[in-house]
């Protein structure tokens, strides 16, 4: 049965990765972006056992995180995989050491889902703001951006300015592609 009002929305893995990576960090390679995403979920899970109110999602009460220090594990991906598998209703007993740990795939699945939920929430809020004025939309959009960047501050290894609030730092500069020397000259002249 096909629903008449169905909409298919593309969810690019690259855009999801960039969304969860701080603007100031080195996100030039997939490997760096992957490390940042693993670190983000690793921190959420490690912090969950201490204070669950700061997480962007709610876990069931019976979730147990035995080793709340991922640094003790061989890798972040393995630690995330083991934490999720030990709490899975489909898993019983000890984890087989031969199982390929795919913690990075679990991380990407979680972040895709959270990105979509945030996108829908923000879209709904901006639609309501459109009824007021375009200024309200711009103001709300800026607040959404700052709030999201603030939630990722701890991941930014290059910008460790703890005393400067995020609002006072510069917004990211857009990198322009340089396909030809002629185009590069035009970009440099306008700067």
PDB file of C-alpha atoms in Angstrom:
ATOM      1  CA  UNK A   1       0.000   0.000   0.000  1.00  0.00           C
ATOM      2  CA  UNK A   2       1.421   3.371  -1.029  1.00  0.00           C
ATOM      3  CA  UNK A   3       0.741   6.391   1.110  1.00  0.00           C
ATOM      4  CA  UNK A   4      -0.277   9.482  -0.865  1.00  0.00           C
ATOM      5  CA  UNK A   5       1.499  12.030   1.305  1.00  0.00           C
ATOM      6  CA  UNK A   6       4.766  10.116   1.649  1.00  0.00           C
ATOM      7  CA  UNK A   7       7.994  12.008   1.186  1.00  0.00           C
ATOM      8  CA  UNK A   8      11.391  10.429   0.682  1.00  0.00           C
ATOM      9  CA  UNK A   9      14.177  12.539   2.139  1.00  0.00           C
ATOM     10  CA  UNK A  10      17.782  11.829   1.234  1.00  0.00           C
ATOM     11  CA  UNK A  11      20.083  11.330   4.218  1.00  0.00           C
ATOM     12  CA  UNK A  12      23.629  11.738   2.978  1.00  0.00           C
ATOM     13  CA  UNK A  13      26.212  10.044   5.224  1.00  0.00           C
ATOM     14  CA  UNK A  14      28.673  12.842   4.463  1.00  0.00           C
ATOM     15  CA  UNK A  15      26.235  15.575   5.529  1.00  0.00           C
ATOM     16  CA  UNK A  16      25.396  13.635   8.695  1.00  0.00           C
ATOM     17  CA  UNK A  17      29.098  13.354   9.486  1.00  0.00           C
ATOM     18  CA  UNK A  18      29.645  17.066   8.983  1.00  0.00           C
ATOM     19  CA  UNK A  19      26.609  17.891  11.132  1.00  0.00           C
ATOM     20  CA  UNK A  20      28.085  16.064  14.127  1.00  0.00           C
ATOM     21  CA  UNK A  21      31.614  17.433  13.639  1.00  0.00           C
ATOM     22  CA  UNK A  22      32.572  20.813  15.149  1.00  0.00           C
ATOM     23  CA  UNK A  23      33.248  23.505  12.562  1.00  0.00           C
ATOM     24  CA  UNK A  24      36.747  24.250  13.858  1.00  0.00           C
ATOM     25  CA  UNK A  25      37.958  20.642  13.934  1.00  0.00           C
ATOM     26  CA  UNK A  26      39.932  18.891  11.226  1.00  0.00           C
ATOM     27  CA  UNK A  27      37.152  17.238   9.285  1.00  0.00           C
ATOM     28  CA  UNK A  28      39.032  17.069   6.033  1.00  0.00           C
ATOM     29  CA  UNK A  29      39.165  13.287   6.005  1.00  0.00           C
ATOM     30  CA  UNK A  30      36.605  10.590   6.586  1.00  0.00           C
ATOM     31  CA  UNK A  31      38.912   9.023   9.180  1.00  0.00           C
ATOM     32  CA  UNK A  32      38.977  12.219  11.290  1.00  0.00           C
ATOM     33  CA  UNK A  33      35.211  12.626  11.022  1.00  0.00           C
ATOM     34  CA  UNK A  34      34.741   8.996  12.066  1.00  0.00           C
ATOM     35  CA  UNK A  35      36.960   9.488  15.129  1.00  0.00           C
ATOM     36  CA  UNK A  36      34.957  12.549  16.175  1.00  0.00           C
ATOM     37  CA  UNK A  37      31.632  10.714  15.792  1.00  0.00           C
ATOM     38  CA  UNK A  38      32.934   7.746  17.808  1.00  0.00           C
ATOM     39  CA  UNK A  39      34.209  10.106  20.498  1.00  0.00           C
ATOM     40  CA  UNK A  40      30.839  11.882  20.662  1.00  0.00           C
ATOM     41  CA  UNK A  41      28.792   8.716  21.256  1.00  0.00           C
ATOM     42  CA  UNK A  42      31.512   7.296  23.497  1.00  0.00           C
ATOM     43  CA  UNK A  43      31.179  10.385  25.714  1.00  0.00           C
ATOM     44  CA  UNK A  44      27.374  10.196  25.738  1.00  0.00           C
ATOM     45  CA  UNK A  45      27.449   6.549  26.847  1.00  0.00           C
ATOM     46  CA  UNK A  46      30.219   7.088  29.414  1.00  0.00           C
ATOM     47  CA  UNK A  47      28.388  10.120  30.846  1.00  0.00           C
ATOM     48  CA  UNK A  48      25.070   8.261  30.891  1.00  0.00           C
ATOM     49  CA  UNK A  49      26.078   6.224  33.934  1.00  0.00           C
ATOM     50  CA  UNK A  50      26.934   9.447  35.776  1.00  0.00           C
ATOM     51  CA  UNK A  51      24.204  11.873  34.652  1.00  0.00           C
ATOM     52  CA  UNK A  52      21.609  10.918  32.058  1.00  0.00           C
ATOM     53  CA  UNK A  53      20.005  14.385  31.929  1.00  0.00           C
ATOM     54  CA  UNK A  54      22.675  15.768  29.581  1.00  0.00           C
ATOM     55  CA  UNK A  55      22.161  13.182  26.817  1.00  0.00           C
ATOM     56  CA  UNK A  56      20.148  13.964  23.676  1.00  0.00           C
ATOM     57  CA  UNK A  57      18.274  10.663  24.014  1.00  0.00           C
ATOM     58  CA  UNK A  58      16.751   8.517  26.756  1.00  0.00           C
ATOM     59  CA  UNK A  59      17.873   4.981  27.463  1.00  0.00           C
ATOM     60  CA  UNK A  60      15.752   2.376  29.269  1.00  0.00           C
ATOM     61  CA  UNK A  61      16.184   2.123  33.038  1.00  0.00           C
ATOM     62  CA  UNK A  62      17.680  -1.366  32.843  1.00  0.00           C
ATOM     63  CA  UNK A  63      20.627  -0.320  30.651  1.00  0.00           C
ATOM     64  CA  UNK A  64      23.927  -1.156  32.289  1.00  0.00           C
ATOM     65  CA  UNK A  65      27.275   0.278  31.390  1.00  0.00           C
ATOM     66  CA  UNK A  66      29.763  -1.924  33.201  1.00  0.00           C
ATOM     67  CA  UNK A  67      32.936  -0.139  32.244  1.00  0.00           C
ATOM     68  CA  UNK A  68      32.121   3.570  32.127  1.00  0.00           C
ATOM     69  CA  UNK A  69      35.681   4.411  31.065  1.00  0.00           C
ATOM     70  CA  UNK A  70      36.029   3.684  27.347  1.00  0.00           C
ATOM     71  CA  UNK A  71      39.762   4.419  27.555  1.00  0.00           C
ATOM     72  CA  UNK A  72      40.235   1.034  29.277  1.00  0.00           C
ATOM     73  CA  UNK A  73      38.960  -0.739  26.180  1.00  0.00           C
ATOM     74  CA  UNK A  74      41.085  -1.602  23.179  1.00  0.00           C
ATOM     75  CA  UNK A  75      39.136   0.823  20.959  1.00  0.00           C
ATOM     76  CA  UNK A  76      36.158   3.151  21.142  1.00  0.00           C
ATOM     77  CA  UNK A  77      34.380   1.182  18.426  1.00  0.00           C
ATOM     78  CA  UNK A  78      34.790  -2.086  20.364  1.00  0.00           C
ATOM     79  CA  UNK A  79      33.639  -0.485  23.642  1.00  0.00           C
ATOM     80  CA  UNK A  80      30.508   0.979  22.012  1.00  0.00           C
ATOM     81  CA  UNK A  81      29.751  -2.340  20.308  1.00  0.00           C
ATOM     82  CA  UNK A  82      30.131  -4.300  23.561  1.00  0.00           C
ATOM     83  CA  UNK A  83      28.026  -1.802  25.524  1.00  0.00           C
ATOM     84  CA  UNK A  84      25.203  -1.976  22.996  1.00  0.00           C
ATOM     85  CA  UNK A  85      25.370  -5.757  22.567  1.00  0.00           C
ATOM     86  CA  UNK A  86      25.372  -6.451  26.311  1.00  0.00           C
ATOM     87  CA  UNK A  87      22.159  -4.440  26.593  1.00  0.00           C
ATOM     88  CA  UNK A  88      20.488  -5.917  23.523  1.00  0.00           C
ATOM     89  CA  UNK A  89      17.392  -8.005  24.104  1.00  0.00           C
ATOM     90  CA  UNK A  90      18.530 -10.236  21.240  1.00  0.00           C
ATOM     91  CA  UNK A  91      21.826 -11.131  22.877  1.00  0.00           C
ATOM     92  CA  UNK A  92      22.378 -13.484  25.776  1.00  0.00           C
ATOM     93  CA  UNK A  93      25.544 -14.753  27.392  1.00  0.00           C
ATOM     94  CA  UNK A  94      29.113 -13.764  26.719  1.00  0.00           C
ATOM     95  CA  UNK A  95      30.166 -11.950  23.584  1.00  0.00           C
ATOM     96  CA  UNK A  96      31.940 -14.133  21.063  1.00  0.00           C
ATOM     97  CA  UNK A  97      35.461 -12.814  20.503  1.00  0.00           C
ATOM     98  CA  UNK A  98      35.193 -13.770  16.826  1.00  0.00           C
ATOM     99  CA  UNK A  99      32.303 -11.360  16.196  1.00  0.00           C
ATOM    100  CA  UNK A 100      33.373  -8.384  14.133  1.00  0.00           C
ATOM    101  CA  UNK A 101      32.800  -5.270  16.181  1.00  0.00           C
ATOM    102  CA  UNK A 102      30.949  -2.685  14.175  1.00  0.00           C
ATOM    103  CA  UNK A 103      30.659   0.062  16.761  1.00  0.00           C
ATOM    104  CA  UNK A 104      31.235   2.689  14.093  1.00  0.00           C
ATOM    105  CA  UNK A 105      28.176   1.447  12.170  1.00  0.00           C
ATOM    106  CA  UNK A 106      26.100   1.590  15.366  1.00  0.00           C
ATOM    107  CA  UNK A 107      27.344   5.136  15.964  1.00  0.00           C
ATOM    108  CA  UNK A 108      26.420   6.205  12.440  1.00  0.00           C
ATOM    109  CA  UNK A 109      22.949   4.656  12.762  1.00  0.00           C
ATOM    110  CA  UNK A 110      22.326   6.482  16.041  1.00  0.00           C
ATOM    111  CA  UNK A 111      23.593   9.796  14.679  1.00  0.00           C
ATOM    112  CA  UNK A 112      21.523   9.447  11.481  1.00  0.00           C
ATOM    113  CA  UNK A 113      18.419   8.924  13.615  1.00  0.00           C
ATOM    114  CA  UNK A 114      19.211  11.822  15.948  1.00  0.00           C
ATOM    115  CA  UNK A 115      19.989  14.087  12.971  1.00  0.00           C
ATOM    116  CA  UNK A 116      16.618  13.313  11.429  1.00  0.00           C
ATOM    117  CA  UNK A 117      14.749  13.920  14.695  1.00  0.00           C
ATOM    118  CA  UNK A 118      16.568  17.249  15.186  1.00  0.00           C
ATOM    119  CA  UNK A 119      15.902  18.228  11.580  1.00  0.00           C
ATOM    120  CA  UNK A 120      12.174  17.534  11.924  1.00  0.00           C
ATOM    121  CA  UNK A 121      12.011  19.417  15.243  1.00  0.00           C
ATOM    122  CA  UNK A 122      13.856  22.430  13.821  1.00  0.00           C
ATOM    123  CA  UNK A 123      11.723  22.399  10.671  1.00  0.00           C
ATOM    124  CA  UNK A 124       8.558  22.456  12.772  1.00  0.00           C
ATOM    125  CA  UNK A 125       9.857  25.337  14.911  1.00  0.00           C
ATOM    126  CA  UNK A 126      10.920  27.364  11.862  1.00  0.00           C
ATOM    127  CA  UNK A 127       7.532  26.783  10.200  1.00  0.00           C
ATOM    128  CA  UNK A 128       5.859  28.272  13.277  1.00  0.00           C
ATOM    129  CA  UNK A 129       8.314  31.194  13.264  1.00  0.00           C
ATOM    130  CA  UNK A 130       7.515  31.891   9.587  1.00  0.00           C
ATOM    131  CA  UNK A 131       4.035  32.912  10.690  1.00  0.00           C
ATOM    132  CA  UNK A 132       5.580  35.723  12.765  1.00  0.00           C
ATOM    133  CA  UNK A 133       8.318  37.234  10.614  1.00  0.00           C
ATOM    134  CA  UNK A 134      11.482  36.499   8.712  1.00  0.00           C
ATOM    135  CA  UNK A 135      13.479  38.166  11.504  1.00  0.00           C
ATOM    136  CA  UNK A 136      12.079  35.636  13.982  1.00  0.00           C
ATOM    137  CA  UNK A 137      13.133  32.803  11.660  1.00  0.00           C
ATOM    138  CA  UNK A 138      16.672  34.167  11.355  1.00  0.00           C
ATOM    139  CA  UNK A 139      16.963  34.689  15.104  1.00  0.00           C
ATOM    140  CA  UNK A 140      15.672  31.188  15.857  1.00  0.00           C
ATOM    141  CA  UNK A 141      17.943  29.665  13.211  1.00  0.00           C
ATOM    142  CA  UNK A 142      20.976  31.389  14.755  1.00  0.00           C
ATOM    143  CA  UNK A 143      19.991  30.115  18.206  1.00  0.00           C
ATOM    144  CA  UNK A 144      19.663  26.569  16.828  1.00  0.00           C
ATOM    145  CA  UNK A 145      23.125  26.789  15.269  1.00  0.00           C
ATOM    146  CA  UNK A 146      24.748  28.141  18.448  1.00  0.00           C
ATOM    147  CA  UNK A 147      23.017  25.549  20.615  1.00  0.00           C
ATOM    148  CA  UNK A 148      24.178  22.710  18.372  1.00  0.00           C
ATOM    149  CA  UNK A 149      27.763  24.001  18.229  1.00  0.00           C
ATOM    150  CA  UNK A 150      27.797  24.427  22.019  1.00  0.00           C
ATOM    151  CA  UNK A 151      26.763  20.775  22.417  1.00  0.00           C
ATOM    152  CA  UNK A 152      29.823  19.782  20.356  1.00  0.00           C
ATOM    153  CA  UNK A 153      32.338  22.112  22.048  1.00  0.00           C
ATOM    154  CA  UNK A 154      34.027  19.319  24.000  1.00  0.00           C
ATOM    155  CA  UNK A 155      34.974  17.602  20.725  1.00  0.00           C
ATOM    156  CA  UNK A 156      36.886  20.567  19.372  1.00  0.00           C
ATOM    157  CA  UNK A 157      40.528  19.822  20.084  1.00  0.00           C
ATOM    158  CA  UNK A 158      41.835  22.866  18.213  1.00  0.00           C
ATOM    159  CA  UNK A 159      39.654  25.468  19.938  1.00  0.00           C
ATOM    160  CA  UNK A 160      40.170  24.944  23.659  1.00  0.00           C
ATOM    161  CA  UNK A 161      39.137  28.464  24.604  1.00  0.00           C
ATOM    162  CA  UNK A 162      37.141  27.558  27.703  1.00  0.00           C
ATOM    163  CA  UNK A 163      36.952  31.177  28.852  1.00  0.00           C
ATOM    164  CA  UNK A 164      35.427  32.487  25.601  1.00  0.00           C
ATOM    165  CA  UNK A 165      31.749  31.649  25.085  1.00  0.00           C
ATOM    166  CA  UNK A 166      30.761  30.195  21.703  1.00  0.00           C
ATOM    167  CA  UNK A 167      28.673  33.268  20.846  1.00  0.00           C
ATOM    168  CA  UNK A 168      31.828  35.396  20.732  1.00  0.00           C
ATOM    169  CA  UNK A 169      33.811  33.124  18.439  1.00  0.00           C
ATOM    170  CA  UNK A 170      33.632  33.592  14.702  1.00  0.00           C
ATOM    171  CA  UNK A 171      31.198  31.630  12.602  1.00  0.00           C
ATOM    172  CA  UNK A 172      32.951  29.231  10.224  1.00  0.00           C
ATOM    173  CA  UNK A 173      34.325  30.615   6.991  1.00  0.00           C
ATOM    174  CA  UNK A 174      33.077  28.863   3.891  1.00  0.00           C
ATOM    175  CA  UNK A 175      35.859  27.277   1.876  1.00  0.00           C
ATOM    176  CA  UNK A 176      35.526  27.945  -1.811  1.00  0.00           C
ATOM    177  CA  UNK A 177      36.633  25.465  -4.400  1.00  0.00           C
ATOM    178  CA  UNK A 178      39.549  26.475  -6.576  1.00  0.00           C
ATOM    179  CA  UNK A 179      39.027  24.750  -9.883  1.00  0.00           C
ATOM    180  CA  UNK A 180      41.166  27.055 -11.997  1.00  0.00           C
ATOM    181  CA  UNK A 181      43.754  29.721 -11.402  1.00  0.00           C
ATOM    182  CA  UNK A 182      41.380  32.231 -13.030  1.00  0.00           C
ATOM    183  CA  UNK A 183      38.659  31.449 -10.473  1.00  0.00           C
ATOM    184  CA  UNK A 184      41.173  31.561  -7.613  1.00  0.00           C
ATOM    185  CA  UNK A 185      42.221  35.070  -8.662  1.00  0.00           C
ATOM    186  CA  UNK A 186      38.593  36.259  -8.676  1.00  0.00           C
ATOM    187  CA  UNK A 187      38.007  34.855  -5.189  1.00  0.00           C
ATOM    188  CA  UNK A 188      41.176  36.463  -3.836  1.00  0.00           C
ATOM    189  CA  UNK A 189      40.226  39.832  -5.361  1.00  0.00           C
ATOM    190  CA  UNK A 190      36.821  39.825  -3.641  1.00  0.00           C
ATOM    191  CA  UNK A 191      38.296  38.944  -0.241  1.00  0.00           C
TER     192      UNK A 191
END
